[in-house]
Tab-separated table of C-alpha atoms in Angstrom:
chain	number	residue	atom	x	y	z
P	10	ALA	CA	103.549	45.322	75.080
P	11	GLN	CA	104.648	48.846	74.357
P	12	SER	CA	107.639	49.069	72.060
P	13	VAL	CA	109.394	51.203	69.504
P	14	THR	CA	111.326	49.804	66.568
P	15	GLN	CA	113.913	51.696	64.585
P	16	PRO	CA	114.918	49.211	61.904
P	17	ASP	CA	117.979	51.095	60.666
P	18	ILE	CA	120.942	50.973	63.026
P	19	HIS	CA	123.178	53.177	60.881
P	20	ILE	CA	122.463	55.343	57.846
P	21	THR	CA	124.900	57.347	55.745
P	22	VAL	CA	123.678	60.074	53.413
P	23	SER	CA	125.454	62.689	51.374
P	24	GLU	CA	125.345	66.291	52.483
P	25	GLY	CA	122.458	68.009	50.754
P	26	ALA	CA	120.560	64.776	50.176
P	27	SER	CA	117.167	64.017	51.642
P	28	LEU	CA	116.748	61.892	54.738
P	29	GLU	CA	114.096	59.579	56.107
P	30	LEU	CA	114.508	57.704	59.388
P	31	ARG	CA	111.995	54.992	60.082
P	32	CYS	CA	110.094	54.385	63.292
P	33	ASN	CA	107.355	51.904	64.091
P	34	TYR	CA	105.606	51.643	67.415
P	35	SER	CA	103.357	49.271	69.264
P	36	TYR	CA	100.997	50.894	71.714
P	37	GLY	CA	97.553	49.974	72.928
P	38	ALA	CA	96.107	53.451	73.101
P	39	THR	CA	96.592	56.795	71.448
P	40	PRO	CA	100.257	57.553	71.913
P	41	TYR	CA	102.340	60.628	72.226
P	42	LEU	CA	105.238	60.342	69.765
P	43	PHE	CA	108.602	62.025	69.887
P	44	TRP	CA	111.868	62.277	68.010
P	45	TYR	CA	114.992	63.139	69.991
P	46	VAL	CA	118.533	63.759	68.761
P	47	GLN	CA	121.696	63.026	70.735
P	48	SER	CA	125.088	64.353	69.685
P	49	PRO	CA	128.287	62.959	71.214
P	50	GLY	CA	128.681	64.223	74.745
P	51	GLN	CA	125.346	65.990	74.619
P	52	GLY	CA	122.015	65.322	76.221
P	53	LEU	CA	118.888	64.377	74.341
P	54	GLN	CA	117.249	67.244	72.501
P	55	LEU	CA	113.637	67.120	71.402
P	56	LEU	CA	113.257	67.603	67.644
P	57	LEU	CA	109.488	67.326	67.427
P	58	LYS	CA	106.429	65.729	68.977
P	59	TYR	CA	102.984	64.551	67.974
P	60	PHE	CA	100.017	64.556	70.319
P	61	SER	CA	96.978	65.086	68.138
P	62	GLY	CA	95.689	67.041	65.165
P	63	ASP	CA	97.640	67.450	61.962
P	64	THR	CA	99.557	64.253	61.310
P	65	LEU	CA	102.465	66.108	59.709
P	66	VAL	CA	104.437	67.878	62.404
P	67	GLN	CA	107.241	70.345	61.998
P	68	GLY	CA	110.195	70.465	64.306
P	69	ILE	CA	113.412	72.283	64.870
P	70	LYS	CA	116.406	72.275	62.516
P	71	GLY	CA	114.197	71.718	59.462
P	72	PHE	CA	112.952	68.272	60.498
P	73	GLU	CA	109.413	67.003	60.063
P	74	ALA	CA	107.636	63.757	60.854
P	75	GLU	CA	104.420	62.153	59.709
P	76	PHE	CA	102.162	60.073	61.941
P	77	LYS	CA	100.459	57.223	60.097
P	78	ARG	CA	98.102	55.409	62.421
P	79	SER	CA	97.308	52.659	59.903
P	80	GLN	CA	100.992	51.778	59.650
P	81	SER	CA	101.878	52.503	63.293
P	82	SER	CA	104.690	54.639	61.974
P	83	PHE	CA	106.212	58.019	62.752
P	84	ASN	CA	109.016	58.543	60.258
P	85	LEU	CA	111.372	61.493	60.485
P	86	ARG	CA	112.311	63.427	57.356
P	87	LYS	CA	114.529	66.270	56.264
P	88	PRO	CA	114.718	67.524	52.675
P	89	SER	CA	118.413	68.438	52.747
P	90	VAL	CA	120.846	67.309	55.433
P	91	HIS	CA	123.779	69.295	56.734
P	92	TRP	CA	127.039	67.908	58.133
P	93	SER	CA	125.928	69.114	61.574
P	94	ASP	CA	123.002	66.675	61.468
P	95	ALA	CA	125.363	63.767	62.107
P	96	ALA	CA	124.140	62.324	65.416
P	97	GLU	CA	122.074	59.556	67.002
P	98	TYR	CA	118.320	59.829	66.527
P	99	PHE	CA	115.779	58.252	68.838
P	100	CYS	CA	112.094	57.722	68.275
P	101	ALA	CA	110.017	57.455	71.447
P	102	VAL	CA	106.448	56.857	72.539
P	103	GLY	CA	104.598	57.924	75.659
P	104	PRO	CA	101.110	57.443	77.012
P	105	GLY	CA	98.516	59.768	75.571
P	106	TYR	CA	96.593	60.379	78.770
P	107	SER	CA	96.872	62.846	81.600
P	108	SER	CA	98.920	60.768	84.009
P	109	ALA	CA	101.865	60.471	81.648
P	110	SER	CA	104.972	58.863	83.005
P	111	LYS	CA	107.754	57.104	81.243
P	112	ILE	CA	108.792	57.398	77.627
P	113	ILE	CA	109.786	54.260	75.763
P	114	PHE	CA	112.673	54.777	73.376
P	115	GLY	CA	113.770	52.900	70.311
P	116	SER	CA	117.338	51.706	70.045
P	117	GLY	CA	118.319	54.609	67.847
P	118	THR	CA	119.599	55.266	64.341
P	119	ARG	CA	123.081	56.656	63.906
P	120	LEU	CA	123.264	59.161	61.062
P	121	SER	CA	126.549	59.792	59.275
P	122	ILE	CA	126.955	62.498	56.643
P	123	ARG	CA	129.127	61.939	53.582
P	124	PRO	CA	130.870	65.164	52.440
W	18	ASP	CA	117.258	78.616	84.414
W	19	THR	CA	119.264	77.030	81.642
W	20	GLY	CA	117.921	73.497	81.825
W	21	VAL	CA	118.379	70.219	83.648
W	22	SER	CA	121.773	69.804	85.271
W	23	GLN	CA	123.450	66.647	86.477
W	24	ASN	CA	126.487	66.093	88.659
W	25	PRO	CA	128.974	64.663	88.364
W	26	ARG	CA	129.284	64.354	84.593
W	27	HIS	CA	131.657	61.409	84.919
W	28	LYS	CA	132.234	58.936	87.721
W	29	ILE	CA	134.754	56.124	87.857
W	30	THR	CA	134.410	53.746	90.762
W	31	LYS	CA	135.594	50.353	91.822
W	32	ARG	CA	133.242	47.421	91.988
W	33	GLY	CA	131.541	47.227	95.352
W	34	GLN	CA	131.655	50.947	96.074
W	35	ASN	CA	128.579	53.133	96.494
W	36	VAL	CA	127.932	56.090	94.207
W	37	THR	CA	125.420	58.930	94.271
W	38	PHE	CA	124.325	61.144	91.402
W	39	ARG	CA	122.450	64.408	91.601
W	40	CYS	CA	119.899	65.920	89.250
W	41	ASP	CA	118.590	69.472	89.359
W	42	PRO	CA	115.483	69.813	87.196
W	43	ILE	CA	114.141	72.926	85.525
W	44	SER	CA	112.917	74.930	88.477
W	45	GLU	CA	109.156	74.930	87.899
W	46	HIS	CA	108.943	71.328	86.694
W	47	ASN	CA	107.065	69.003	89.032
W	48	ARG	CA	107.968	65.691	87.371
W	49	LEU	CA	111.444	64.203	87.422
W	50	TYR	CA	112.607	61.038	85.658
W	51	TRP	CA	115.672	58.827	85.732
W	52	TYR	CA	116.757	56.745	82.732
W	53	ARG	CA	119.747	54.542	82.025
W	54	GLN	CA	121.430	54.331	78.635
W	55	THR	CA	123.960	51.702	77.680
W	56	LEU	CA	126.158	51.828	74.594
W	57	GLY	CA	124.226	51.435	71.377
W	58	GLN	CA	120.840	51.499	73.064
W	59	GLY	CA	118.118	54.003	73.716
W	60	PRO	CA	117.429	55.256	77.223
W	61	GLU	CA	115.537	52.862	79.491
W	62	PHE	CA	113.179	54.147	82.139
W	63	LEU	CA	114.201	53.610	85.773
W	64	THR	CA	111.863	55.672	87.929
W	65	TYR	CA	109.954	58.912	88.160
W	66	PHE	CA	108.687	61.391	90.716
W	67	GLN	CA	105.726	63.693	90.782
W	68	ASN	CA	106.809	66.363	93.222
W	69	GLU	CA	108.360	64.381	96.101
W	70	ALA	CA	106.368	61.189	95.511
W	71	GLN	CA	108.052	58.322	93.675
W	72	LEU	CA	105.209	57.023	91.514
W	73	GLU	CA	106.752	54.317	89.374
W	74	LYS	CA	109.835	52.123	89.428
W	75	SER	CA	111.080	49.877	86.659
W	76	ARG	CA	112.018	46.279	87.247
W	77	LEU	CA	115.481	47.420	86.133
W	78	LEU	CA	115.757	49.220	89.451
W	79	SER	CA	117.144	46.505	91.697
W	80	ASP	CA	117.246	46.836	95.464
W	81	ARG	CA	120.780	48.232	95.142
W	82	PHE	CA	119.312	51.346	93.534
W	83	SER	CA	117.473	54.033	95.438
W	84	ALA	CA	116.206	57.401	94.338
W	85	GLU	CA	114.943	60.306	96.372
W	86	ARG	CA	113.503	63.712	95.699
W	87	PRO	CA	113.238	65.524	99.003
W	88	LYS	CA	110.992	68.583	98.970
W	89	GLY	CA	110.195	67.959	95.334
W	90	SER	CA	113.218	69.798	94.023
W	91	PHE	CA	116.526	68.076	93.186
W	92	SER	CA	116.837	64.311	93.102
W	93	THR	CA	119.562	61.829	93.952
W	94	LEU	CA	120.128	58.356	92.575
W	95	GLU	CA	122.285	56.079	94.694
W	96	ILE	CA	123.741	52.766	93.613
W	97	GLN	CA	125.057	50.550	96.385
W	98	ARG	CA	127.650	47.819	95.918
W	99	THR	CA	128.246	48.745	92.288
W	100	GLU	CA	128.741	46.025	89.697
W	101	GLN	CA	130.405	46.222	86.294
W	102	GLY	CA	126.985	45.852	84.709
W	103	ASP	CA	125.999	49.182	86.244
W	104	SER	CA	128.376	50.974	83.864
W	105	ALA	CA	126.147	53.221	81.774
W	106	MET	CA	124.996	56.779	81.193
W	107	TYR	CA	122.411	57.844	83.766
W	108	LEU	CA	120.045	60.462	82.398
W	109	CYS	CA	117.696	62.727	84.277
W	110	ALA	CA	114.735	64.510	82.740
W	111	SER	CA	112.026	66.824	84.000
W	112	SER	CA	108.619	67.913	82.792
W	113	LEU	CA	105.717	70.112	83.771
W	114	ASP	CA	102.104	68.991	84.016
W	115	GLY	CA	99.907	70.829	81.609
W	116	ALA	CA	98.784	71.145	78.061
W	117	GLY	CA	102.265	70.632	76.677
W	118	GLY	CA	101.933	66.891	76.716
W	119	TYR	CA	104.515	66.243	79.396
W	120	GLU	CA	107.447	67.000	77.142
W	121	GLN	CA	110.552	65.773	78.929
W	122	TYR	CA	113.708	67.854	78.993
W	123	PHE	CA	116.889	65.883	79.464
W	124	GLY	CA	120.108	66.706	81.254
W	125	PRO	CA	123.578	65.895	79.873
W	126	GLY	CA	123.826	62.692	81.909
W	127	THR	CA	126.297	61.150	84.322
W	128	ARG	CA	128.569	58.532	82.807
W	129	LEU	CA	129.399	55.799	85.310
W	130	THR	CA	132.316	53.446	84.790
W	131	VAL	CA	132.699	50.569	87.234
W	132	THR	CA	136.146	48.968	87.176
């Protein structure tokens, strides 16, 4: 069955510290992988996506993620977090073929920033 | 076009009443998706349209739920005989077929509260 696991429900990091949010997926074929961010009262915003090619992808707001097929992981990283990064982060997987449809989301990781 | 819009943003209704939500996708996007998000969870897929055709429905979409996309433009999601368990955020997303990998752009959502 297709699934996405985000093992950390809530993470708190100090402003200026580095960040890594974990994501593991289960998918039978080559997946499309996404990270979305959701701030309170806001819609989901795409941070970055992986379809093929270079396994290290760069996104907006200084985020990057690395696809590791052997570990079925797509962890999100940022070298130095800002207070404005406090939000809910969702990893998601979609089918990597032309008739793409739904995206399957993880349950999210809530990021808090310590001043 | 500034993105996906959804109306209303908030809806409070009494159990047993019918409600209808509207989604206006990004104008050139041919695919439109509905998701439901409950507190502390990631979005869950409900249904999606390619142009005016409804191509997939989740088992979450009971017979009290119906979605339409007349003329392949805006979409409506109706819930009949609402139940307290229907309380959630209803998210709409749209995407465009092509080399972009079906990146989905989300609206701000409609928060439904059933009392």
